[in-house]
């Protein structure tokens, strides 16, 4: 997918358990797309995860972005293997993942 994996625009939506894996062959050095992007103001999500396994050294600013992150709980990112990093979990919160097997979690917004 040459863009965000999921773009949620509808108001008052809800998701329970979402997992996605960013594009393996994303072009370095920076991939500007997200695993889960919510532009709606009212959205609930429980258990949102974004994984990566990049072939090259690729940096992603955040795995998840939400206009209002207060409804998104138990979100995480995880680097499966390969190069690169995801710098934060959601809206700049949560630690970076840059080593094989490393995960970062934000339990509540």
GROMACS .gro file of C-alpha atoms in nm:
model
  109
    1UNK     CA    1   0.000   0.000   0.000
    2UNK     CA    2   0.147   0.331  -0.104
    3UNK     CA    3  -0.018   0.537   0.166
    4UNK     CA    4  -0.173   0.504   0.510
    5UNK     CA    5  -0.287   0.147   0.568
    6UNK     CA    6  -0.613   0.261   0.728
    7UNK     CA    7  -0.771   0.607   0.708
    8UNK     CA    8  -1.073   0.640   0.931
    9UNK     CA    9  -1.285   0.944   0.850
   10UNK     CA   10  -1.632   0.850   0.978
   11UNK     CA   11  -1.754   0.994   1.306
   12UNK     CA   12  -1.847   0.777   1.606
   13UNK     CA   13  -1.671   0.464   1.480
   14UNK     CA   14  -1.531   0.186   1.697
   15UNK     CA   15  -1.260  -0.073   1.639
   16UNK     CA   16  -1.167  -0.360   1.866
   17UNK     CA   17  -0.830  -0.520   1.788
   18UNK     CA   18  -0.656  -0.385   1.482
   19UNK     CA   19  -0.317  -0.498   1.355
   20UNK     CA   20  -0.124  -0.380   1.051
   21UNK     CA   21   0.222  -0.418   0.908
   22UNK     CA   22   0.388  -0.130   0.726
   23UNK     CA   23   0.522  -0.179   0.374
   24UNK     CA   24   0.840  -0.391   0.375
   25UNK     CA   25   1.000  -0.211   0.084
   26UNK     CA   26   0.912   0.144   0.187
   27UNK     CA   27   1.162   0.383   0.026
   28UNK     CA   28   1.421   0.527   0.266
   29UNK     CA   29   1.495   0.744   0.446
   30UNK     CA   30   1.150   0.856   0.570
   31UNK     CA   31   0.814   0.691   0.506
   32UNK     CA   32   0.545   0.958   0.562
   33UNK     CA   33   0.253   0.717   0.599
   34UNK     CA   34   0.083   0.558   0.900
   35UNK     CA   35  -0.058   0.223   0.996
   36UNK     CA   36  -0.375   0.377   1.143
   37UNK     CA   37  -0.484   0.734   1.073
   38UNK     CA   38  -0.804   0.874   1.226
   39UNK     CA   39  -0.927   1.214   1.110
   40UNK     CA   40  -1.268   1.184   1.280
   41UNK     CA   41  -1.313   1.380   1.603
   42UNK     CA   42  -1.507   1.102   1.778
   43UNK     CA   43  -1.358   0.755   1.751
   44UNK     CA   44  -1.296   0.465   1.987
   45UNK     CA   45  -1.037   0.193   1.939
   46UNK     CA   46  -0.910  -0.077   2.173
   47UNK     CA   47  -0.594  -0.270   2.091
   48UNK     CA   48  -0.438  -0.098   1.789
   49UNK     CA   49  -0.101  -0.235   1.678
   50UNK     CA   50   0.137  -0.136   1.399
   51UNK     CA   51   0.432  -0.359   1.310
   52UNK     CA   52   0.727  -0.304   1.079
   53UNK     CA   53   0.989  -0.511   0.901
   54UNK     CA   54   1.171  -0.279   0.665
   55UNK     CA   55   1.423  -0.405   0.410
   56UNK     CA   56   1.613  -0.072   0.433
   57UNK     CA   57   1.681   0.192   0.698
   58UNK     CA   58   1.340   0.363   0.698
   59UNK     CA   59   1.206   0.595   0.966
   60UNK     CA   60   0.836   0.645   1.038
   61UNK     CA   61   0.740   0.934   1.266
   62UNK     CA   62   0.449   0.752   1.433
   63UNK     CA   63   0.254   0.433   1.378
   64UNK     CA   64  -0.085   0.580   1.473
   65UNK     CA   65  -0.231   0.927   1.448
   66UNK     CA   66  -0.569   1.046   1.571
   67UNK     CA   67  -0.729   1.391   1.567
   68UNK     CA   68  -0.847   1.311   1.922
   69UNK     CA   69  -0.646   1.027   2.073
   70UNK     CA   70  -0.851   1.011   2.395
   71UNK     CA   71  -1.066   0.728   2.256
   72UNK     CA   72  -0.774   0.507   2.155
   73UNK     CA   73  -0.645   0.278   2.429
   74UNK     CA   74  -0.389  -0.003   2.438
   75UNK     CA   75  -0.198   0.099   2.127
   76UNK     CA   76   0.148  -0.027   2.037
   77UNK     CA   77   0.421  -0.048   1.776
   78UNK     CA   78   0.667  -0.332   1.725
   79UNK     CA   79   0.978  -0.378   1.510
   80UNK     CA   80   0.973  -0.738   1.390
   81UNK     CA   81   1.313  -0.736   1.216
   82UNK     CA   82   1.507  -0.552   0.948
   83UNK     CA   83   1.622  -0.192   0.952
   84UNK     CA   84   1.466   0.137   1.044
   85UNK     CA   85   1.242   0.256   1.323
   86UNK     CA   86   0.903   0.386   1.427
   87UNK     CA   87   0.971   0.696   1.637
   88UNK     CA   88   0.651   0.696   1.847
   89UNK     CA   89   0.330   0.500   1.897
   90UNK     CA   90   0.052   0.760   1.875
   91UNK     CA   91   0.055   1.137   1.827
   92UNK     CA   92   0.420   1.160   1.936
   93UNK     CA   93   0.363   0.954   2.254
   94UNK     CA   94   0.531   0.625   2.333
   95UNK     CA   95   0.891   0.530   2.282
   96UNK     CA   96   1.070   0.454   1.959
   97UNK     CA   97   1.121   0.100   1.834
   98UNK     CA   98   1.452   0.059   1.653
   99UNK     CA   99   1.584  -0.288   1.745
  100UNK     CA  100   1.461  -0.631   1.641
  101UNK     CA  101   1.188  -0.754   1.873
  102UNK     CA  102   1.141  -0.416   2.042
  103UNK     CA  103   0.791  -0.295   2.122
  104UNK     CA  104   0.646   0.025   2.265
  105UNK     CA  105   0.306   0.064   2.428
  106UNK     CA  106   0.069   0.344   2.522
  107UNK     CA  107  -0.199   0.202   2.749
  108UNK     CA  108  -0.427   0.507   2.756
  109UNK     CA  109  -0.439   0.846   2.594
   0.00000   0.00000   0.00000
